[in-house]
Amino acid sequence: MNMEVIGKSVIRKEAQEKVTGRALYTHDYHSTRKLSGRVVLSPYAHARITSIDTSNARKVTGVRAILTGENIALTGESMRDRPPLATDKVRYHGEAVVLVVADTPAQGDLAASLINIQYELLPVVHTPTQAFQNNAPLVHERLGEYKKEKDVYPVPGTNIAHHVKIRKGNVEKGLAESSVTVEAEYSFSPSDHAAMETRSSIAEIRPDGTIKIMTSSQAPFMVKQLIASYFNEDLGKIVVDTPLVGGAYGGKAAVQLELLAYLGSKAVGGLPVEIFNEREQDIIMSPCHIGLDAKVKIGADPNGIIKAMKIQFLWDGGAYSDKLIDLTRAGAVDCTGPYKVENVWCDSYGMYTNHTYATPFRGFSHSELSFAIERTVDLLAKKLQIDPLELRYRNAIKPGHTTPTRVLLNQSNVGNLQECIEKLRKLIRWEEGQVKEINERLVRVKGISCSWKTSTIDPNAPSGVILTFNRDGSINLMSGVVEIGTGTKTVLAQILAEKMKMNVEKIHVRMKVDTQTTPEHWKTVASRGIYMAGRALLEAADDVIAQLKNIASIVLRAPTEDLEVANSRVFIKDNPRIGVDFKEICYGYQYPNGNSIGGQIIGRGNFILRHLTYLDPETGEGNPGPEWTVAAYGVEVEFDRRDLTYRLIRAASVIDIGIVLNEKAALGQVMGAMSMGLSFAGRETFYYDELGQVLNPQLRTYRPLRYGENPEYLVDFVYTPDLQAAYGARGVGEHGLLGMPGALGNALSLAANVSLHHLPLTPELIWKTKAGKV
Amino acid sequence: MKLHTINLNINDQVRTVTVRTGDTLLYTIREKLGLTGAKPGCLNGDCGACTINVDGWPMKSCLMMAVEGQGKQIKTIEGLGNTLIQQAFVEHFAFQCGYCTPGFIMNCHSLILKKPDADDSTIKEWLESNICRCTSYIEIETAVKSALEKNKHHSN
Amino acid sequence: MLSFDFDYYRPKTLQEAVGLFQNADRNGKKPMYISGATELLTLGRINLAFTEAAIDLKDIVEGNVMQFEQGYLVIGANLTLTKIEEANLFPLLTNTSSNIADHTARGKITLGGNICGQIFYREAVLPFLLADSQVVIVGPEGVTVKPLNEIFNEQLILKKGEFLIQVATDDRYIHAPFISIKRRQQWETGYPLITVAALKIDGEVRTAFSGLCPFPFRSKKMEAALNNHELSVKARIQSALAEVPSPILNDVEGSSEYRLFVLQNLLEDVLGAFD
């Protein structure tokens, strides 16, 4: 296909706003009447609240209301287990206990510091493995009583919030038939998204009952739905605005501050109340990146062909189940990694612990499970003395194979992993060897990994697009996708420009989402923005084209079949000189005598995913998502064998992207995700003390990668179109991240000559592992 | 409350503003003067999102009290007019969500001003003061180097 | 932003500063001298610092000098670390200080603030400990000059109302061979796991550390061990390790056991650098 706009590095539509400081994010919207909601956080991870004394705080000038948790409905996306403000007991360090609404943040803080809360400490559940033990303290004593969706399977009397079973083939038989098996355990603690814009929400209730919310969110439509459902509000009276979002990475898919802002506003007669997370609060109170304890057993034949995999995931969901349910399922459906495995047994448990509760993190359980799987695949390669790249190539998933949930793969719904591996082999110069000696101390070592991912989103998730015209013939594009930094809105403009064969400058995209006037896009998550909104957009474009041709056929006195649309014009195919400009017909055509026909052209399109199903509760069988993007990765480190320190030299990703829609934007997505993955793999984690308190809730102690610590990035693509997607494009926003922990772990395990099973991969971890101290 | 009425020279204008002594310059320029280009990322001097220029040098505006700003030449991103570094950020896709961008640009702007011949190690020393969570930093590196290069041509 | 209110003073002279302190103290205002104010702002916002009277020393001329006087390099305590690094009159100091926080923050953090700060790394003091520098202290009793090593014990021991205004360092040490290494938990940003500064003078190696213990220090016993030329390098290091003061830090940056492993390698590098 010869593309005019698709694939070009079209400059982002919001670029000038962003480089001039004029771009507005939620906390940048000012009104003098905006009150400040400050939250008192729990200092303990598990404790009974014995008393709350707010009397001194109420005396502070400017304090309008002080709220505690009694009589507020329980919340939670799949299971209602979470009070917006803790009642009876606190379940994590940082949990919101009291909300103070004051005229200014300083007054609110002063009042908050005067609130006296008495706690009685309870035993702390520190890890999902501990949570899984029979005698573990219970995080939720009344688990059986919570209201939940039908496909949620908690086990009352335990800390299991959800259990997903994958039973495919006969795993015992597969293991028995294997000539070699490897088995290993892995674990890592929760960590953080650390978006540079901390979360914030403003709510007000207008005199007519309209609930207006502005929020830094990936899911404004979900905010509306959940507030209506939790608090019995009229859905149509809730309007959620989301301006530009300053980074999200899954962390802003959860609904939390919106609820506090709403409750705060309700307590002060509907005045606007803002909850703005300072960094420490954003890190410990708002939901975080999930941790995992995993056990993996792989059986294979002498050629390394995998016969069976037995897997247990204990996800560290923290104190509440909110998105844990979906994360537990997502980890299960792709549990084997991108390999053909006939016999699979996987138990994926969403576990409650006394940690900050978890929410999606770029990759949605996949970078986490990949670390466990890809390290074990390398152990298998080592045991069999087979080149790890070759071993992956031999087992790579292909059309004709089935996934753990028994979806039959075809040329369209899975990318070409073997081609990714082949391209990776060249990109990282694998033939030069995995290990290169520099000197007595330094050695350069490469590690590799692979990944796949489908998007386990709601089977009925919608996306809609509306197109309107300006009188000059330019088009306004409205989609409910939130601009979280991925450039989706610009890419949508490119898709429309390509489809309409018009100048992309003549397409104006609405950056903000407003749930009253923007058509719904389920959530801006799961690399599904372009996939879903792109299809809705193409339908809307077809709608517009049909309307344009209808009116033009009257004006031009030619059948619609003879008409063509390009360059903001409708014209006769075989005689382009005969035509009419958009601007002459998009608001109706007027004859010289004043008679008018037609009218304003409004295009509409929508998309809903096809054939997705719930999973069978006993076997896991079912169709969880639309397509699998596959990828192969390499990381090269320079390792110091004396100090056990290392530098990141190069990182490579080869992703089957289907098609590149905007080259620089796509590279940016992939490299940015790789950077985040290396940062997670190499440095990011929460450190807890024996009381379960987070010891590093600031960016000086929780440290994302900085300028200059990054390696060189190598990115290549494979182009296997997804026939269901706009121009064949596959999701790509997350995939650069998925293989980084595994590839880095594999490189360092080889470099240090020790098998590494934890994250982050710090020099101290390597030292401890070598010394047998972990 | 300890209120002080002070004059701040911001973006070549003198602005009179009443502040608490405990107000940071960041809080003041955002909440009192409406200059929201500087972003609160940590309020703790750790992330660089609130970086502005004070007397030509980069400054984390959360690490400065408003009362300390008297007598200083303060420049925020709103005071830049289509500079080389802004153009370079656009051209090289050196941002995604854009939240860290004003801080990065102000740091780079100061770097170009103070160290027009900056080498890799100086660029690194300066730019590791800011966190970008979206890009890989390579894009920012490309942008700042191209702006430094163009700046040399302009100055010569 | 700080939620508490305080008086803010900008004295121009030493006497004025001390007078303001004493007056505020008499009124129970828990006065605090500040110069860069970064700790007041960052620790104050999480209730780890408090004052009702902040006395900002940055306009006092004596605190802003940076010059050689009679064989001594005199550096004002109100100078920002960036200014000191830009002038680069004391290369070991530049080397050590340029790893503190980050470049932009160092444009606000002052020498005095770092040395007298609550945050216990205080890495800027290490070169001065090695160089037997003199400190100029101002207080109710006037201006006094004291050897740093006499009044630095984990921190600068100041009496109520006193503040550091200058540090003077003998020229001899400025030109001595040196090395400074900062090792972090991972890669190149963050607090120190261990920072070591070392210089060699009169044939002897001197070492000072930050991050190893919850205070910076220079240990004569460790130096004696490191300079015991009758022993092999390995044995010298082992005997120095035995002299590390306690407690050894055990925190999110690293366990105490691991710190000892790192220290051992660092000492090897330090001795190697002066061979």
mmCIF file of N, CA and C in Angstrom, chain A residues 648-699:
data_model
loop_
_atom_site.group_PDB
_atom_site.id
_atom_site.type_symbol
_atom_site.label_atom_id
_atom_site.label_comp_id
_atom_site.label_asym_id
_atom_site.label_seq_id
_atom_site.Cartn_x
_atom_site.Cartn_y
_atom_site.Cartn_z
ATOM 1 N N LEU A 648 24.618 -0.329 31.693
ATOM 2 C CA LEU A 648 23.785 -0.769 30.574
ATOM 3 C C LEU A 648 24.443 -0.255 29.299
ATOM 4 N N ILE A 649 24.787 -1.150 28.403
ATOM 5 C CA ILE A 649 25.464 -0.731 27.175
ATOM 6 C C ILE A 649 24.461 -0.564 26.024
ATOM 7 N N ARG A 650 23.724 -1.626 25.761
ATOM 8 C CA ARG A 650 22.764 -1.593 24.653
ATOM 9 C C ARG A 650 21.510 -2.346 25.053
ATOM 10 N N ALA A 651 20.396 -1.902 24.542
ATOM 11 C CA ALA A 651 19.162 -2.661 24.729
ATOM 12 C C ALA A 651 18.457 -2.691 23.385
ATOM 13 N N ALA A 652 17.929 -3.850 23.037
ATOM 14 C CA ALA A 652 17.307 -4.000 21.716
ATOM 15 C C ALA A 652 15.916 -4.596 21.846
ATOM 16 N N SER A 653 15.017 -4.137 20.982
ATOM 17 C CA SER A 653 13.683 -4.733 20.878
ATOM 18 C C SER A 653 13.345 -4.925 19.418
ATOM 19 N N VAL A 654 12.797 -6.074 19.109
ATOM 20 C CA VAL A 654 12.222 -6.279 17.774
ATOM 21 C C VAL A 654 10.772 -6.687 17.994
ATOM 22 N N ILE A 655 9.879 -5.865 17.508
ATOM 23 C CA ILE A 655 8.455 -6.049 17.799
ATOM 24 C C ILE A 655 7.691 -6.224 16.487
ATOM 25 N N ASP A 656 6.788 -7.179 16.472
ATOM 26 C CA ASP A 656 5.907 -7.292 15.301
ATOM 27 C C ASP A 656 4.781 -6.286 15.474
ATOM 28 N N ILE A 657 4.944 -5.179 14.790
ATOM 29 C CA ILE A 657 4.077 -4.013 14.998
ATOM 30 C C ILE A 657 2.913 -3.977 13.997
ATOM 31 N N GLY A 658 2.973 -4.858 12.971
ATOM 32 C CA GLY A 658 1.938 -4.816 11.927
ATOM 33 C C GLY A 658 2.279 -3.760 10.912
ATOM 34 N N ILE A 659 2.154 -2.501 11.336
ATOM 35 C CA ILE A 659 2.548 -1.377 10.479
ATOM 36 C C ILE A 659 2.948 -0.225 11.390
ATOM 37 N N VAL A 660 3.889 0.577 10.925
ATOM 38 C CA VAL A 660 4.264 1.779 11.683
ATOM 39 C C VAL A 660 3.364 2.923 11.238
ATOM 40 N N LEU A 661 2.670 3.530 12.185
ATOM 41 C CA LEU A 661 1.749 4.612 11.827
ATOM 42 C C LEU A 661 2.439 5.974 11.863
ATOM 43 N N ASN A 662 3.329 6.159 12.845
ATOM 44 C CA ASN A 662 4.091 7.401 12.940
ATOM 45 C C ASN A 662 5.470 6.984 13.433
ATOM 46 N N GLU A 663 6.458 7.094 12.569
ATOM 47 C CA GLU A 663 7.740 6.466 12.854
ATOM 48 C C GLU A 663 8.380 6.944 14.155
ATOM 49 N N LYS A 664 8.545 8.252 14.289
ATOM 50 C CA LYS A 664 9.229 8.734 15.491
ATOM 51 C C LYS A 664 8.398 8.477 16.741
ATOM 52 N N ALA A 665 7.088 8.565 16.599
ATOM 53 C CA ALA A 665 6.236 8.307 17.757
ATOM 54 C C ALA A 665 6.342 6.837 18.160
ATOM 55 N N ALA A 666 6.379 5.940 17.170
ATOM 56 C CA ALA A 666 6.473 4.511 17.476
ATOM 57 C C ALA A 666 7.814 4.196 18.135
ATOM 58 N N LEU A 667 8.884 4.748 17.583
ATOM 59 C CA LEU A 667 10.203 4.537 18.191
ATOM 60 C C LEU A 667 10.218 5.077 19.613
ATOM 61 N N GLY A 668 9.585 6.231 19.786
ATOM 62 C CA GLY A 668 9.520 6.836 21.115
ATOM 63 C C GLY A 668 8.779 5.948 22.098
ATOM 64 N N GLN A 669 7.692 5.356 21.640
ATOM 65 C CA GLN A 669 6.938 4.450 22.511
ATOM 66 C C GLN A 669 7.783 3.249 22.911
ATOM 67 N N VAL A 670 8.451 2.685 21.929
ATOM 68 C CA VAL A 670 9.217 1.467 22.211
ATOM 69 C C VAL A 670 10.416 1.786 23.103
ATOM 70 N N MET A 671 11.170 2.811 22.765
ATOM 71 C CA MET A 671 12.368 3.129 23.543
ATOM 72 C C MET A 671 11.987 3.605 24.950
ATOM 73 N N GLY A 672 10.915 4.385 25.035
ATOM 74 C CA GLY A 672 10.465 4.849 26.347
ATOM 75 C C GLY A 672 10.050 3.677 27.222
ATOM 76 N N ALA A 673 9.370 2.720 26.624
ATOM 77 C CA ALA A 673 8.954 1.539 27.386
ATOM 78 C C ALA A 673 10.171 0.725 27.813
ATOM 79 N N MET A 674 11.155 0.623 26.932
ATOM 80 C CA MET A 674 12.377 -0.109 27.292
ATOM 81 C C MET A 674 13.075 0.559 28.470
ATOM 82 N N SER A 675 13.119 1.891 28.413
ATOM 83 C CA SER A 675 13.751 2.648 29.489
ATOM 84 C C SER A 675 13.053 2.361 30.820
ATOM 85 N N MET A 676 11.734 2.372 30.781
ATOM 86 C CA MET A 676 10.960 2.115 31.992
ATOM 87 C C MET A 676 11.190 0.676 32.477
ATOM 88 N N GLY A 677 11.306 -0.240 31.534
ATOM 89 C CA GLY A 677 11.526 -1.642 31.892
ATOM 90 C C GLY A 677 12.885 -1.862 32.527
ATOM 91 N N LEU A 678 13.892 -1.186 32.008
ATOM 92 C CA LEU A 678 15.236 -1.327 32.579
ATOM 93 C C LEU A 678 15.301 -0.692 33.962
ATOM 94 N N SER A 679 14.595 0.415 34.098
ATOM 95 C CA SER A 679 14.559 1.102 35.376
ATOM 96 C C SER A 679 13.888 0.211 36.431
ATOM 97 N N PHE A 680 12.781 -0.406 36.047
ATOM 98 C CA PHE A 680 12.072 -1.344 36.928
ATOM 99 C C PHE A 680 12.974 -2.540 37.236
ATOM 100 N N ALA A 681 13.601 -3.075 36.212
ATOM 101 C CA ALA A 681 14.401 -4.284 36.391
ATOM 102 C C ALA A 681 15.654 -4.018 37.214
ATOM 103 N N GLY A 682 16.205 -2.829 37.069
ATOM 104 C CA GLY A 682 17.508 -2.581 37.675
ATOM 105 C C GLY A 682 17.496 -1.814 38.983
ATOM 106 N N ARG A 683 16.435 -1.065 39.239
ATOM 107 C CA ARG A 683 16.527 -0.223 40.429
ATOM 108 C C ARG A 683 15.227 -0.045 41.212
ATOM 109 N N GLU A 684 14.088 -0.147 40.546
ATOM 110 C CA GLU A 684 12.879 0.298 41.223
ATOM 111 C C GLU A 684 12.214 -0.792 42.058
ATOM 112 N N THR A 685 11.963 -0.488 43.286
ATOM 113 C CA THR A 685 11.185 -1.366 44.171
ATOM 114 C C THR A 685 10.832 -0.586 45.416
ATOM 115 N N PHE A 686 9.808 -1.039 46.095
ATOM 116 C CA PHE A 686 9.548 -0.491 47.425
ATOM 117 C C PHE A 686 10.332 -1.300 48.437
ATOM 118 N N TYR A 687 10.909 -0.606 49.378
ATOM 119 C CA TYR A 687 11.546 -1.261 50.522
ATOM 120 C C TYR A 687 10.611 -1.084 51.713
ATOM 121 N N TYR A 688 10.387 -2.178 52.438
ATOM 122 C CA TYR A 688 9.469 -2.146 53.579
ATOM 123 C C TYR A 688 10.222 -2.482 54.860
ATOM 124 N N ASP A 689 9.762 -1.952 55.970
ATOM 125 C CA ASP A 689 10.323 -2.391 57.246
ATOM 126 C C ASP A 689 9.425 -3.466 57.866
ATOM 127 N N GLU A 690 9.724 -3.872 59.072
ATOM 128 C CA GLU A 690 8.984 -4.996 59.670
ATOM 129 C C GLU A 690 7.535 -4.635 59.965
ATOM 130 N N LEU A 691 7.228 -3.333 60.006
ATOM 131 C CA LEU A 691 5.834 -2.924 60.200
ATOM 132 C C LEU A 691 5.104 -2.782 58.860
ATOM 133 N N GLY A 692 5.808 -3.040 57.772
ATOM 134 C CA GLY A 692 5.180 -2.906 56.457
ATOM 135 C C GLY A 692 5.146 -1.478 55.952
ATOM 136 N N GLN A 693 5.934 -0.604 56.576
ATOM 137 C CA GLN A 693 5.980 0.784 56.101
ATOM 138 C C GLN A 693 6.904 0.892 54.894
ATOM 139 N N VAL A 694 6.491 1.699 53.926
ATOM 140 C CA VAL A 694 7.335 1.928 52.754
ATOM 141 C C VAL A 694 8.450 2.879 53.157
ATOM 142 N N LEU A 695 9.675 2.463 52.958
ATOM 143 C CA LEU A 695 10.810 3.261 53.432
ATOM 144 C C LEU A 695 11.316 4.255 52.393
ATOM 145 N N ASN A 696 10.854 4.127 51.167
ATOM 146 C CA ASN A 696 11.382 5.023 50.122
ATOM 147 C C ASN A 696 10.266 5.677 49.303
ATOM 148 N N PRO A 697 9.463 6.525 49.976
ATOM 149 C CA PRO A 697 8.327 7.127 49.268
ATOM 150 C C PRO A 697 8.629 8.458 48.586
ATOM 151 N N GLN A 698 9.890 8.744 48.296
ATOM 152 C CA GLN A 698 10.233 10.000 47.622
ATOM 153 C C GLN A 698 11.109 9.689 46.418
ATOM 154 N N LEU A 699 11.168 10.621 45.479
ATOM 155 C CA LEU A 699 11.965 10.362 44.272
ATOM 156 C C LEU A 699 13.464 10.442 44.541
#
